[in-house]
Amino acid sequence: MNLTDLLKLYGDVQEHEPMSAHTTYKIGGTARWFIQPRSVTALMRIMQLLDAENIPWIVLGRGSNLLVPDGAWPGAVINLDYTFNDCYFEPDGILYAQAGCALPALAVEAMKHSMSGLEFASGIPGSLGGGLYMNAGAYRSDLSSILLEVLILRDRKVEWVSREDLDYSYRHSAFQEHRDWTILAAKFQLEKSDQNRIRQLMASRQQRRMDTQPLDKPCAGSTFRNPGDMPAWEIIDRLGLRGRQIGGARISDKHSNFIVNAGGATCRDVMALIDLVKTEARRVFDVDMIPEVEIPEWTA
């Protein structure tokens, strides 16, 4: 039995899968395997099979903060979104949620249970696992502010790790230095609140996103972290780069910290704009612009 047939014992497997179908940018080359494990046991066995053949692998969420390089990749992309998506709400505000849960759906479920704390996440189009990886946030809140523990797979062991041991800060976590740690689930502390108040707050914030962000174009959300007192969009505006286009990638006219796929964009096009902003910000303002979008190691 060849490797592909073995992998199919443990999950749904697609070969030579275009990653443009799995990222909100609609950009990316092909992965040799795209795998959706059926369980934690299956996930562990899949990783074991890949490691035995020295095949590189990455875990992908919903692809909402990801810029996948062009070209073919001889590795495997493991996706947890469709099998690791259960959530459980306890009366005292404790929430257990698996890594594949969509953040907007999780926020809606919290609202239905009259639990406050996830309103900020209602407009973040990613998975919980991806959100924990980058400490996703909005409106001066982030996931680490309500997080208690994360269930991870590392060194072939499944264990709970407390928030204090995961080095959380603005758009950062220990997972970014430990790519071999796989997020499986998390435990949060929410607060009981009025359901109508939560619903109204989520609706107003969603309307604000629609009014200020280019949600009609494929993109990956905010391109750069805010470097300090001056927000990233203002730096880009002062550089005169709003609306600048290279190939099919364009700095949005609606919100200049968004680089959008204006049609047929490649990873190279987006990277050219990212590099342009970084170079000009360093030259004019002596500021280092750090990308918020994740760019995986992907050697064609």
Short mmCIF file of C-alpha atoms in Angstrom, two decimals:
data_model
loop_
_atom_site.label_atom_id
_atom_site.label_comp_id
_atom_site.label_asym_id
_atom_site.label_seq_id
_atom_site.Cartn_x
_atom_site.Cartn_y
_atom_site.Cartn_z
CA MET A 1 0.00 0.00 0.00
CA ASN A 2 1.46 3.38 -0.99
CA LEU A 3 1.53 6.43 1.27
CA THR A 4 -1.53 8.07 -0.26
CA ASP A 5 -3.63 4.95 0.31
CA LEU A 6 -2.37 4.74 3.89
CA LEU A 7 -3.28 8.36 4.53
CA LYS A 8 -6.78 7.75 3.17
CA LEU A 9 -7.36 5.25 5.96
CA TYR A 10 -7.25 8.13 8.44
CA GLY A 11 -8.95 11.00 6.66
CA ASP A 12 -10.13 12.62 3.46
CA VAL A 13 -7.16 13.13 1.15
CA GLN A 14 -6.84 15.28 -1.97
CA GLU A 15 -3.71 15.17 -4.11
CA HIS A 16 -2.10 18.17 -5.81
CA GLU A 17 -4.69 20.43 -4.23
CA PRO A 18 -4.71 24.14 -5.22
CA MET A 19 -4.37 26.16 -2.05
CA SER A 20 -6.12 29.08 -3.71
CA ALA A 21 -9.30 27.13 -2.95
CA HIS A 22 -8.52 27.16 0.78
CA THR A 23 -7.41 30.73 1.47
CA THR A 24 -9.43 33.93 1.64
CA TYR A 25 -6.83 35.54 -0.65
CA LYS A 26 -7.67 33.01 -3.40
CA ILE A 27 -3.91 32.76 -3.89
CA GLY A 28 -1.49 29.86 -3.58
CA GLY A 29 0.20 26.97 -5.31
CA THR A 30 -0.60 23.29 -4.98
CA ALA A 31 0.06 20.97 -2.04
CA ARG A 32 1.03 17.36 -2.72
CA TRP A 33 -1.55 16.25 -0.16
CA PHE A 34 -4.47 18.06 1.47
CA ILE A 35 -5.66 15.98 4.42
CA GLN A 36 -8.65 16.26 6.75
CA PRO A 37 -8.13 13.83 9.67
CA ARG A 38 -11.16 12.07 11.13
CA SER A 39 -10.05 12.20 14.79
CA VAL A 40 -7.15 13.00 17.10
CA THR A 41 -5.99 9.39 16.78
CA ALA A 42 -6.08 9.72 13.00
CA LEU A 43 -4.23 13.05 13.18
CA MET A 44 -1.43 11.53 15.24
CA ARG A 45 -1.08 8.60 12.84
CA ILE A 46 -1.06 10.89 9.80
CA MET A 47 1.75 12.96 11.31
CA GLN A 48 3.64 9.76 12.14
CA LEU A 49 3.34 8.52 8.54
CA LEU A 50 4.50 11.83 7.11
CA ASP A 51 7.42 12.14 9.54
CA ALA A 52 8.57 8.60 8.72
CA GLU A 53 8.92 9.65 5.07
CA ASN A 54 10.50 13.04 5.95
CA ILE A 55 7.59 14.82 4.31
CA PRO A 56 7.03 18.38 5.56
CA TRP A 57 3.56 19.30 6.78
CA ILE A 58 1.68 22.31 8.06
CA VAL A 59 -1.66 22.66 9.83
CA LEU A 60 -4.08 25.03 8.13
CA GLY A 61 -7.14 26.72 9.58
CA ARG A 62 -9.58 28.60 7.37
CA GLY A 63 -6.82 30.36 5.48
CA SER A 64 -7.99 33.83 6.47
CA ASN A 65 -4.65 35.26 7.59
CA LEU A 66 -2.46 33.34 5.19
CA LEU A 67 -0.47 34.15 2.08
CA VAL A 68 0.53 30.87 0.44
CA PRO A 69 3.49 31.04 -1.98
CA ASP A 70 3.07 30.25 -5.65
CA GLY A 71 4.17 26.96 -7.16
CA ALA A 72 3.95 23.34 -6.11
CA TRP A 73 4.89 22.10 -2.64
CA PRO A 74 5.91 18.48 -2.03
CA GLY A 75 4.44 18.50 1.47
CA ALA A 76 1.09 17.94 3.18
CA VAL A 77 -1.44 20.47 4.40
CA ILE A 78 -3.49 19.16 7.34
CA ASN A 79 -6.87 20.82 7.82
CA LEU A 80 -8.91 20.43 11.02
CA ASP A 81 -11.88 22.64 10.19
CA TYR A 82 -14.45 20.04 9.26
CA THR A 83 -13.87 17.41 11.94
CA PHE A 84 -12.53 19.41 14.93
CA ASN A 85 -15.38 21.88 15.31
CA ASP A 86 -17.35 21.04 18.45
CA CYS A 87 -17.99 23.55 21.24
CA TYR A 88 -19.46 23.19 24.73
CA PHE A 89 -20.85 25.94 26.99
CA GLU A 90 -21.11 25.39 30.75
CA PRO A 91 -23.49 27.43 32.97
CA ASP A 92 -20.67 29.24 34.78
CA GLY A 93 -19.33 30.76 31.56
CA ILE A 94 -16.73 28.13 30.77
CA LEU A 95 -16.40 27.40 27.06
CA TYR A 96 -14.57 24.44 25.55
CA ALA A 97 -14.06 24.70 21.79
CA GLN A 98 -12.12 22.69 19.22
CA ALA A 99 -9.55 24.25 16.92
CA GLY A 100 -11.62 23.97 13.76
CA CYS A 101 -14.48 26.12 15.06
CA ALA A 102 -15.08 29.23 12.96
CA LEU A 103 -14.65 32.33 15.12
CA PRO A 104 -17.81 34.09 13.84
CA ALA A 105 -19.90 30.96 14.47
CA LEU A 106 -18.39 30.61 17.94
CA ALA A 107 -19.26 34.23 18.73
CA VAL A 108 -22.85 33.62 17.60
CA GLU A 109 -23.13 30.50 19.76
CA ALA A 110 -21.83 32.46 22.76
CA MET A 111 -24.47 35.11 22.10
CA LYS A 112 -27.19 32.44 21.97
CA HIS A 113 -26.01 31.26 25.40
CA SER A 114 -26.08 34.89 26.69
CA MET A 115 -22.32 34.81 27.23
CA SER A 116 -20.13 37.84 26.64
CA GLY A 117 -16.45 37.97 25.73
CA LEU A 118 -16.33 36.85 22.10
CA GLU A 119 -18.16 39.79 20.51
CA PHE A 120 -14.90 41.11 19.05
CA ALA A 121 -14.42 37.84 17.14
CA SER A 122 -17.73 37.93 15.28
CA GLY A 123 -16.14 39.56 12.24
CA ILE A 124 -12.85 37.63 12.19
CA PRO A 125 -13.19 35.07 9.36
CA GLY A 126 -10.80 32.48 10.73
CA SER A 127 -10.72 29.33 12.80
CA LEU A 128 -10.12 29.17 16.54
CA GLY A 129 -6.83 27.37 16.03
CA GLY A 130 -5.53 30.02 13.67
CA GLY A 131 -6.80 32.74 15.98
CA LEU A 132 -4.98 31.26 18.97
CA TYR A 133 -1.82 30.92 16.90
CA MET A 134 -1.71 34.65 16.11
CA ASN A 135 -3.72 35.90 19.12
CA ALA A 136 -6.41 37.32 16.88
CA GLY A 137 -8.23 40.35 18.13
CA ALA A 138 -10.19 43.51 17.38
CA TYR A 139 -11.64 46.47 19.26
CA ARG A 140 -8.91 46.30 21.92
CA SER A 141 -9.75 42.70 22.79
CA ASP A 142 -8.09 39.46 21.80
CA LEU A 143 -8.41 35.73 22.41
CA SER A 144 -5.74 35.63 25.10
CA SER A 145 -7.80 38.00 27.28
CA ILE A 146 -10.46 35.31 27.81
CA LEU A 147 -8.25 32.23 27.40
CA LEU A 148 -7.55 29.81 30.27
CA GLU A 149 -5.85 26.82 28.64
CA VAL A 150 -5.01 25.31 25.26
CA LEU A 151 -5.07 21.61 24.44
CA ILE A 152 -2.07 20.88 22.24
CA LEU A 153 -0.35 17.96 20.58
CA ARG A 154 3.43 18.05 20.95
CA ASP A 155 6.06 15.34 21.08
CA ARG A 156 3.26 12.84 20.34
CA LYS A 157 1.53 13.76 23.59
CA VAL A 158 -1.78 15.54 24.12
CA GLU A 159 -1.72 17.98 27.04
CA TRP A 160 -3.36 21.10 28.45
CA VAL A 161 -1.10 24.16 28.66
CA SER A 162 -2.09 27.27 30.60
CA ARG A 163 -2.25 30.69 28.97
CA GLU A 164 0.59 31.93 31.18
CA ASP A 165 2.96 29.41 29.59
CA LEU A 166 2.18 30.40 26.00
CA ASP A 167 3.86 33.84 25.85
CA TYR A 168 0.83 35.73 24.60
CA SER A 169 1.13 39.37 23.54
CA TYR A 170 -0.08 41.57 20.68
CA ARG A 171 -0.52 39.25 17.66
CA HIS A 172 1.95 36.80 19.17
CA SER A 173 2.03 33.43 20.90
CA ALA A 174 4.55 30.70 21.64
CA PHE A 175 3.03 28.68 18.80
CA GLN A 176 4.81 30.95 16.34
CA GLU A 177 8.17 29.71 17.67
CA HIS A 178 7.00 26.10 17.99
CA ARG A 179 5.51 25.16 14.62
CA ASP A 180 5.45 21.50 15.67
CA TRP A 181 2.85 22.21 18.39
CA THR A 182 -0.64 21.54 17.07
CA ILE A 183 -3.62 23.31 18.65
CA LEU A 184 -6.52 20.92 19.24
CA ALA A 185 -8.91 22.84 21.51
CA ALA A 186 -9.10 25.59 24.11
CA LYS A 187 -10.86 26.54 27.34
CA PHE A 188 -12.21 30.06 27.85
CA GLN A 189 -13.88 32.05 30.61
CA LEU A 190 -16.87 34.06 29.38
CA GLU A 191 -19.32 36.19 31.37
CA LYS A 192 -23.10 35.97 31.56
CA SER A 193 -24.73 38.99 29.96
CA ASP A 194 -27.87 40.23 28.23
CA GLN A 195 -28.39 38.47 24.92
CA ASN A 196 -29.90 41.51 23.17
CA ARG A 197 -26.99 43.73 24.23
CA ILE A 198 -24.51 41.18 22.86
CA ARG A 199 -26.46 40.88 19.59
CA GLN A 200 -26.63 44.64 19.10
CA LEU A 201 -22.92 45.08 19.79
CA MET A 202 -22.01 42.36 17.29
CA ALA A 203 -24.32 43.86 14.67
CA SER A 204 -22.88 47.37 15.07
CA ARG A 205 -19.33 46.10 14.79
CA GLN A 206 -20.16 44.03 11.73
CA GLN A 207 -21.68 47.10 10.09
CA ARG A 208 -18.55 49.08 10.91
CA ARG A 209 -16.41 46.40 9.26
CA MET A 210 -18.57 46.48 6.16
CA ASP A 211 -18.34 50.28 6.02
CA THR A 212 -14.57 50.50 6.48
CA GLN A 213 -13.03 47.30 5.11
CA PRO A 214 -12.85 45.90 1.55
CA LEU A 215 -14.88 42.78 2.31
CA ASP A 216 -15.97 42.55 -1.34
CA LYS A 217 -12.44 41.59 -2.46
CA PRO A 218 -10.36 38.50 -1.61
CA CYS A 219 -7.87 39.46 1.09
CA ALA A 220 -6.27 38.21 4.29
CA GLY A 221 -7.42 40.91 6.68
CA SER A 222 -4.94 43.45 8.05
CA THR A 223 -1.61 43.17 6.26
CA PHE A 224 0.62 44.78 8.90
CA ARG A 225 0.65 44.96 12.67
CA ASN A 226 0.30 48.43 14.14
CA PRO A 227 3.93 49.38 14.86
CA GLY A 228 3.33 51.95 17.60
CA ASP A 229 1.44 55.18 18.17
CA MET A 230 0.70 55.64 14.47
CA PRO A 231 -1.54 52.89 13.05
CA ALA A 232 -0.33 50.96 10.03
CA TRP A 233 -2.99 52.39 7.70
CA GLU A 234 -1.94 55.96 8.51
CA ILE A 235 1.71 55.22 7.79
CA ILE A 236 0.75 53.72 4.43
CA ASP A 237 -1.43 56.75 3.66
CA ARG A 238 1.33 59.20 4.54
CA LEU A 239 3.61 57.29 2.19
CA GLY A 240 1.09 57.91 -0.58
CA LEU A 241 0.63 54.21 -1.25
CA ARG A 242 -3.16 53.90 -0.91
CA GLY A 243 -4.40 52.44 -4.19
CA ARG A 244 -0.95 51.32 -5.38
CA GLN A 245 -1.16 48.18 -7.52
CA ILE A 246 1.42 45.62 -8.61
CA GLY A 247 0.17 42.89 -10.90
CA GLY A 248 -3.17 41.72 -9.54
CA ALA A 249 -2.51 42.89 -5.96
CA ARG A 250 -3.66 46.30 -4.77
CA ILE A 251 -3.43 48.34 -1.59
CA SER A 252 -7.12 48.90 -0.91
CA ASP A 253 -8.61 52.31 -1.60
CA LYS A 254 -11.10 51.65 1.21
CA HIS A 255 -8.60 50.68 3.93
CA SER A 256 -4.91 51.00 3.20
CA ASN A 257 -3.81 48.29 5.65
CA PHE A 258 -5.55 45.76 3.42
CA ILE A 259 -3.85 44.37 0.33
CA VAL A 260 -6.55 42.84 -1.85
CA ASN A 261 -6.57 40.42 -4.75
CA ALA A 262 -7.94 42.76 -7.43
CA GLY A 263 -7.96 39.92 -9.96
CA GLY A 264 -5.47 37.20 -10.77
CA ALA A 265 -3.00 38.21 -8.06
CA THR A 266 -0.08 35.96 -7.18
CA CYS A 267 1.84 35.64 -3.96
CA ARG A 268 4.71 37.42 -5.70
CA ASP A 269 2.46 40.41 -6.44
CA VAL A 270 1.36 40.70 -2.80
CA MET A 271 4.92 40.29 -1.53
CA ALA A 272 6.09 43.06 -3.85
CA LEU A 273 3.59 45.45 -2.24
CA ILE A 274 4.52 44.28 1.26
CA ASP A 275 8.21 44.87 0.50
CA LEU A 276 7.43 48.29 -0.96
CA VAL A 277 5.61 49.39 2.19
CA LYS A 278 8.36 48.02 4.44
CA THR A 279 11.11 49.76 2.45
CA GLU A 280 9.35 53.12 2.30
CA ALA A 281 8.28 53.06 5.96
CA ARG A 282 11.86 52.39 6.99
CA ARG A 283 13.21 55.12 4.69
CA VAL A 284 10.70 57.84 5.53
CA PHE A 285 9.66 57.14 9.14
CA ASP A 286 12.42 54.82 10.40
CA VAL A 287 9.67 52.33 11.28
CA ASP A 288 9.75 48.55 10.90
CA MET A 289 6.47 47.32 9.43
CA ILE A 290 5.85 43.74 10.55
CA PRO A 291 3.42 41.71 8.45
CA GLU A 292 0.40 40.39 10.32
CA VAL A 293 -0.39 38.02 7.49
CA GLU A 294 1.26 34.61 7.93
CA ILE A 295 3.54 33.38 5.14
CA PRO A 296 4.36 29.68 5.57
CA GLU A 297 7.70 28.14 4.67
CA TRP A 298 6.88 26.67 1.30
CA THR A 299 9.73 25.55 -0.95
CA ALA A 300 8.66 24.70 -4.48
#
